[in-house]
């Protein structure tokens, strides 16, 4: 029984060592350190956690940023996606596929070209008339998400306020509360 398990583990280890390792071709992945692609240079994918991506050159893959900002004045040949940050695209920049922002704003310069869709979920889009978008423009404003939370918070605040005011009025009238135990 133990020999069968040992043989199975050794067989699994043999397959793990002979498997082809994952290979990233010129990718930039950072955690807490900004990514900068100078003019005339290129990277495949730019992925950033808690930092920003500044592209003056070319990104041949995707740009994905979590809790940071994207500044693109060059070219992105695939998607640009940002969570909880802003996207600023300079004049005459190119995004070949989609531009997506969750909980942040999108600001586009003159003559920017977006190949497919431009989506701002719970954020804003500021774009001049010269911007071309090959697909759909979708904007879901932030108040749609935060509005119900604000309304529920306001109702809770008013209930607590009125409850405290009621007890304050009883205390000022001289109402004898039962002793605390």
PDB file of C-alpha atoms in Angstrom:
ATOM      1  CA  UNK A   1       0.000   0.000   0.000  1.00  0.00           C
ATOM      2  CA  UNK A   2       2.755   2.439   0.985  1.00  0.00           C
ATOM      3  CA  UNK A   3       4.884   1.359  -1.972  1.00  0.00           C
ATOM      4  CA  UNK A   4       1.996   2.093  -4.352  1.00  0.00           C
ATOM      5  CA  UNK A   5       1.653   5.636  -2.967  1.00  0.00           C
ATOM      6  CA  UNK A   6       5.419   6.169  -3.118  1.00  0.00           C
ATOM      7  CA  UNK A   7       5.535   4.961  -6.728  1.00  0.00           C
ATOM      8  CA  UNK A   8       2.652   7.278  -7.625  1.00  0.00           C
ATOM      9  CA  UNK A   9       4.424  10.249  -5.999  1.00  0.00           C
ATOM     10  CA  UNK A  10       7.682   9.458  -7.819  1.00  0.00           C
ATOM     11  CA  UNK A  11       5.833   9.144 -11.127  1.00  0.00           C
ATOM     12  CA  UNK A  12       4.141  12.519 -10.523  1.00  0.00           C
ATOM     13  CA  UNK A  13       7.490  14.114  -9.665  1.00  0.00           C
ATOM     14  CA  UNK A  14       9.018  12.696 -12.852  1.00  0.00           C
ATOM     15  CA  UNK A  15       6.234  14.270 -14.940  1.00  0.00           C
ATOM     16  CA  UNK A  16       6.635  17.583 -13.084  1.00  0.00           C
ATOM     17  CA  UNK A  17      10.366  17.768 -13.856  1.00  0.00           C
ATOM     18  CA  UNK A  18       9.929  16.839 -17.516  1.00  0.00           C
ATOM     19  CA  UNK A  19       7.057  19.271 -18.140  1.00  0.00           C
ATOM     20  CA  UNK A  20       7.806  22.297 -20.283  1.00  0.00           C
ATOM     21  CA  UNK A  21       8.158  25.380 -18.075  1.00  0.00           C
ATOM     22  CA  UNK A  22       6.059  28.463 -18.712  1.00  0.00           C
ATOM     23  CA  UNK A  23       7.909  31.046 -20.764  1.00  0.00           C
ATOM     24  CA  UNK A  24       7.129  34.743 -20.903  1.00  0.00           C
ATOM     25  CA  UNK A  25       8.521  36.584 -23.883  1.00  0.00           C
ATOM     26  CA  UNK A  26       9.638  40.079 -22.799  1.00  0.00           C
ATOM     27  CA  UNK A  27       6.871  40.550 -20.194  1.00  0.00           C
ATOM     28  CA  UNK A  28       6.997  43.189 -17.456  1.00  0.00           C
ATOM     29  CA  UNK A  29       5.288  42.159 -14.211  1.00  0.00           C
ATOM     30  CA  UNK A  30       5.736  44.363 -11.145  1.00  0.00           C
ATOM     31  CA  UNK A  31       4.359  44.560  -7.612  1.00  0.00           C
ATOM     32  CA  UNK A  32       4.680  48.033  -6.089  1.00  0.00           C
ATOM     33  CA  UNK A  33       7.245  49.254  -8.632  1.00  0.00           C
ATOM     34  CA  UNK A  34       6.206  51.318 -11.654  1.00  0.00           C
ATOM     35  CA  UNK A  35       6.693  50.086 -15.215  1.00  0.00           C
ATOM     36  CA  UNK A  36       8.087  52.522 -17.783  1.00  0.00           C
ATOM     37  CA  UNK A  37       8.368  51.690 -21.488  1.00  0.00           C
ATOM     38  CA  UNK A  38      10.451  54.426 -23.177  1.00  0.00           C
ATOM     39  CA  UNK A  39       9.895  55.587 -26.755  1.00  0.00           C
ATOM     40  CA  UNK A  40      11.413  53.202 -29.290  1.00  0.00           C
ATOM     41  CA  UNK A  41      11.248  50.189 -26.963  1.00  0.00           C
ATOM     42  CA  UNK A  42       8.607  47.490 -26.610  1.00  0.00           C
ATOM     43  CA  UNK A  43       7.420  44.872 -24.139  1.00  0.00           C
ATOM     44  CA  UNK A  44       4.947  42.053 -24.623  1.00  0.00           C
ATOM     45  CA  UNK A  45       2.628  42.298 -21.579  1.00  0.00           C
ATOM     46  CA  UNK A  46       2.741  44.900 -18.816  1.00  0.00           C
ATOM     47  CA  UNK A  47       1.073  43.758 -15.583  1.00  0.00           C
ATOM     48  CA  UNK A  48       1.265  45.881 -12.469  1.00  0.00           C
ATOM     49  CA  UNK A  49      -0.104  45.451  -8.923  1.00  0.00           C
ATOM     50  CA  UNK A  50      -0.175  48.547  -6.669  1.00  0.00           C
ATOM     51  CA  UNK A  51       1.844  50.581  -9.187  1.00  0.00           C
ATOM     52  CA  UNK A  52       1.481  52.458 -12.470  1.00  0.00           C
ATOM     53  CA  UNK A  53       2.373  51.805 -16.102  1.00  0.00           C
ATOM     54  CA  UNK A  54       3.770  54.597 -18.292  1.00  0.00           C
ATOM     55  CA  UNK A  55       4.072  53.669 -21.975  1.00  0.00           C
ATOM     56  CA  UNK A  56       5.744  55.901 -24.547  1.00  0.00           C
ATOM     57  CA  UNK A  57       6.855  53.005 -26.755  1.00  0.00           C
ATOM     58  CA  UNK A  58       4.905  49.894 -27.717  1.00  0.00           C
ATOM     59  CA  UNK A  59       3.194  47.098 -25.771  1.00  0.00           C
ATOM     60  CA  UNK A  60       2.567  44.157 -28.097  1.00  0.00           C
ATOM     61  CA  UNK A  61       0.333  42.365 -25.574  1.00  0.00           C
ATOM     62  CA  UNK A  62      -1.999  43.531 -22.817  1.00  0.00           C
ATOM     63  CA  UNK A  63      -1.656  46.237 -20.189  1.00  0.00           C
ATOM     64  CA  UNK A  64      -3.303  45.238 -16.884  1.00  0.00           C
ATOM     65  CA  UNK A  65      -3.065  47.383 -13.748  1.00  0.00           C
ATOM     66  CA  UNK A  66      -4.565  46.799 -10.290  1.00  0.00           C
ATOM     67  CA  UNK A  67      -4.676  49.801  -7.900  1.00  0.00           C
ATOM     68  CA  UNK A  68      -2.580  52.079 -10.084  1.00  0.00           C
ATOM     69  CA  UNK A  69      -2.731  54.312 -13.132  1.00  0.00           C
ATOM     70  CA  UNK A  70      -2.041  53.835 -16.832  1.00  0.00           C
ATOM     71  CA  UNK A  71      -0.511  56.585 -18.954  1.00  0.00           C
ATOM     72  CA  UNK A  72      -0.287  55.644 -22.616  1.00  0.00           C
ATOM     73  CA  UNK A  73       1.245  57.950 -25.184  1.00  0.00           C
ATOM     74  CA  UNK A  74       2.503  55.181 -27.468  1.00  0.00           C
ATOM     75  CA  UNK A  75       0.814  52.040 -28.755  1.00  0.00           C
ATOM     76  CA  UNK A  76      -0.962  49.101 -27.125  1.00  0.00           C
ATOM     77  CA  UNK A  77      -1.603  46.277 -29.594  1.00  0.00           C
ATOM     78  CA  UNK A  78      -4.081  44.423 -27.367  1.00  0.00           C
ATOM     79  CA  UNK A  79      -6.286  45.327 -24.382  1.00  0.00           C
ATOM     80  CA  UNK A  80      -5.753  47.989 -21.722  1.00  0.00           C
ATOM     81  CA  UNK A  81      -7.480  47.080 -18.422  1.00  0.00           C
ATOM     82  CA  UNK A  82      -7.356  49.010 -15.147  1.00  0.00           C
ATOM     83  CA  UNK A  83      -8.944  48.275 -11.766  1.00  0.00           C
ATOM     84  CA  UNK A  84      -9.253  51.100  -9.202  1.00  0.00           C
ATOM     85  CA  UNK A  85      -7.184  53.692 -11.051  1.00  0.00           C
ATOM     86  CA  UNK A  86      -7.240  56.102 -13.947  1.00  0.00           C
ATOM     87  CA  UNK A  87      -6.302  55.681 -17.593  1.00  0.00           C
ATOM     88  CA  UNK A  88      -4.809  58.645 -19.444  1.00  0.00           C
ATOM     89  CA  UNK A  89      -4.174  58.278 -23.168  1.00  0.00           C
ATOM     90  CA  UNK A  90      -2.123  60.941 -24.943  1.00  0.00           C
ATOM     91  CA  UNK A  91      -2.728  62.489 -28.345  1.00  0.00           C
ATOM     92  CA  UNK A  92      -2.484  60.215 -31.411  1.00  0.00           C
ATOM     93  CA  UNK A  93      -2.113  57.039 -29.305  1.00  0.00           C
ATOM     94  CA  UNK A  94      -3.399  53.655 -30.474  1.00  0.00           C
ATOM     95  CA  UNK A  95      -5.172  50.878 -28.567  1.00  0.00           C
ATOM     96  CA  UNK A  96      -5.749  47.992 -30.972  1.00  0.00           C
ATOM     97  CA  UNK A  97      -8.370  46.130 -28.923  1.00  0.00           C
ATOM     98  CA  UNK A  98     -10.506  47.148 -25.940  1.00  0.00           C
ATOM     99  CA  UNK A  99     -10.044  49.801 -23.267  1.00  0.00           C
ATOM    100  CA  UNK A 100     -11.617  48.845 -19.902  1.00  0.00           C
ATOM    101  CA  UNK A 101     -11.663  50.668 -16.557  1.00  0.00           C
ATOM    102  CA  UNK A 102     -13.330  49.479 -13.334  1.00  0.00           C
ATOM    103  CA  UNK A 103     -13.867  52.077 -10.587  1.00  0.00           C
ATOM    104  CA  UNK A 104     -11.778  54.724 -12.300  1.00  0.00           C
ATOM    105  CA  UNK A 105     -11.748  57.339 -14.997  1.00  0.00           C
ATOM    106  CA  UNK A 106     -10.660  57.354 -18.614  1.00  0.00           C
ATOM    107  CA  UNK A 107      -9.210  60.528 -20.148  1.00  0.00           C
ATOM    108  CA  UNK A 108      -8.384  60.432 -23.864  1.00  0.00           C
ATOM    109  CA  UNK A 109      -6.401  62.942 -25.932  1.00  0.00           C
ATOM    110  CA  UNK A 110      -6.968  64.109 -29.482  1.00  0.00           C
ATOM    111  CA  UNK A 111      -7.078  61.577 -32.348  1.00  0.00           C
ATOM    112  CA  UNK A 112      -6.897  58.499 -30.114  1.00  0.00           C
ATOM    113  CA  UNK A 113      -7.945  55.250 -31.780  1.00  0.00           C
ATOM    114  CA  UNK A 114      -9.546  52.359 -29.856  1.00  0.00           C
ATOM    115  CA  UNK A 115      -9.943  49.252 -32.039  1.00  0.00           C
ATOM    116  CA  UNK A 116     -12.854  47.617 -30.225  1.00  0.00           C
ATOM    117  CA  UNK A 117     -14.877  48.549 -27.141  1.00  0.00           C
ATOM    118  CA  UNK A 118     -14.332  51.285 -24.577  1.00  0.00           C
ATOM    119  CA  UNK A 119     -15.857  50.461 -21.160  1.00  0.00           C
ATOM    120  CA  UNK A 120     -15.913  52.485 -17.929  1.00  0.00           C
ATOM    121  CA  UNK A 121     -17.636  50.542 -15.170  1.00  0.00           C
ATOM    122  CA  UNK A 122     -18.485  52.823 -12.228  1.00  0.00           C
ATOM    123  CA  UNK A 123     -16.289  55.607 -13.572  1.00  0.00           C
ATOM    124  CA  UNK A 124     -16.135  58.382 -16.153  1.00  0.00           C
ATOM    125  CA  UNK A 125     -14.941  58.885 -19.720  1.00  0.00           C
ATOM    126  CA  UNK A 126     -13.595  62.198 -20.981  1.00  0.00           C
ATOM    127  CA  UNK A 127     -12.939  62.069 -24.690  1.00  0.00           C
ATOM    128  CA  UNK A 128     -12.945  64.695 -27.448  1.00  0.00           C
ATOM    129  CA  UNK A 129     -14.913  64.237 -30.655  1.00  0.00           C
ATOM    130  CA  UNK A 130     -11.790  63.195 -32.584  1.00  0.00           C
ATOM    131  CA  UNK A 131     -11.571  59.861 -30.710  1.00  0.00           C
ATOM    132  CA  UNK A 132     -12.489  56.824 -32.821  1.00  0.00           C
ATOM    133  CA  UNK A 133     -13.877  53.692 -31.200  1.00  0.00           C
ATOM    134  CA  UNK A 134     -14.368  50.594 -33.373  1.00  0.00           C
ATOM    135  CA  UNK A 135     -16.949  48.980 -31.074  1.00  0.00           C
ATOM    136  CA  UNK A 136     -19.242  50.087 -28.272  1.00  0.00           C
ATOM    137  CA  UNK A 137     -18.840  52.876 -25.729  1.00  0.00           C
ATOM    138  CA  UNK A 138     -20.187  51.725 -22.369  1.00  0.00           C
ATOM    139  CA  UNK A 139     -20.268  54.019 -19.340  1.00  0.00           C
ATOM    140  CA  UNK A 140     -21.795  52.894 -16.061  1.00  0.00           C
ATOM    141  CA  UNK A 141     -21.527  55.905 -13.723  1.00  0.00           C
ATOM    142  CA  UNK A 142     -20.285  55.492 -10.182  1.00  0.00           C
ATOM    143  CA  UNK A 143     -23.484  56.674  -8.533  1.00  0.00           C
ATOM    144  CA  UNK A 144     -25.265  53.561  -9.829  1.00  0.00           C
ATOM    145  CA  UNK A 145     -22.981  51.443  -7.631  1.00  0.00           C
ATOM    146  CA  UNK A 146     -22.475  53.799  -4.690  1.00  0.00           C
ATOM    147  CA  UNK A 147     -25.989  55.330  -4.652  1.00  0.00           C
ATOM    148  CA  UNK A 148     -27.730  52.407  -2.897  1.00  0.00           C
ATOM    149  CA  UNK A 149     -24.948  52.246  -0.279  1.00  0.00           C
ATOM    150  CA  UNK A 150     -25.343  55.969   0.364  1.00  0.00           C
ATOM    151  CA  UNK A 151     -29.135  55.612   0.666  1.00  0.00           C
ATOM    152  CA  UNK A 152     -28.894  52.697   3.136  1.00  0.00           C
ATOM    153  CA  UNK A 153     -26.258  54.585   5.151  1.00  0.00           C
ATOM    154  CA  UNK A 154     -28.488  57.654   5.270  1.00  0.00           C
ATOM    155  CA  UNK A 155     -31.447  55.599   6.507  1.00  0.00           C
ATOM    156  CA  UNK A 156     -29.320  53.967   9.236  1.00  0.00           C
ATOM    157  CA  UNK A 157     -27.957  57.376  10.246  1.00  0.00           C
ATOM    158  CA  UNK A 158     -31.468  58.850  10.549  1.00  0.00           C
ATOM    159  CA  UNK A 159     -32.762  55.881  12.579  1.00  0.00           C
ATOM    160  CA  UNK A 160     -29.830  56.070  15.036  1.00  0.00           C
ATOM    161  CA  UNK A 161     -30.181  59.846  15.281  1.00  0.00           C
ATOM    162  CA  UNK A 162     -33.889  59.680  16.047  1.00  0.00           C
ATOM    163  CA  UNK A 163     -33.383  56.852  18.556  1.00  0.00           C
ATOM    164  CA  UNK A 164     -30.764  58.890  20.429  1.00  0.00           C
ATOM    165  CA  UNK A 165     -32.930  62.038  20.316  1.00  0.00           C
ATOM    166  CA  UNK A 166     -35.857  60.064  21.744  1.00  0.00           C
ATOM    167  CA  UNK A 167     -33.751  58.834  24.673  1.00  0.00           C
ATOM    168  CA  UNK A 168     -32.345  62.323  25.219  1.00  0.00           C
ATOM    169  CA  UNK A 169     -35.865  63.754  25.445  1.00  0.00           C
ATOM    170  CA  UNK A 170     -36.837  61.042  27.945  1.00  0.00           C
ATOM    171  CA  UNK A 171     -33.771  61.829  30.063  1.00  0.00           C
ATOM    172  CA  UNK A 172     -34.495  65.552  30.040  1.00  0.00           C
ATOM    173  CA  UNK A 173     -38.073  64.879  31.161  1.00  0.00           C
ATOM    174  CA  UNK A 174     -36.746  63.106  34.183  1.00  0.00           C
ATOM    175  CA  UNK A 175     -37.745  59.627  33.129  1.00  0.00           C
ATOM    176  CA  UNK A 176     -36.347  57.047  35.503  1.00  0.00           C
ATOM    177  CA  UNK A 177     -34.484  54.419  33.570  1.00  0.00           C
ATOM    178  CA  UNK A 178     -34.200  50.995  35.188  1.00  0.00           C
ATOM    179  CA  UNK A 179     -30.877  50.499  36.932  1.00  0.00           C
ATOM    180  CA  UNK A 180     -28.084  48.821  35.001  1.00  0.00           C
ATOM    181  CA  UNK A 181     -27.105  45.393  36.111  1.00  0.00           C
TER     182      UNK A 181
END
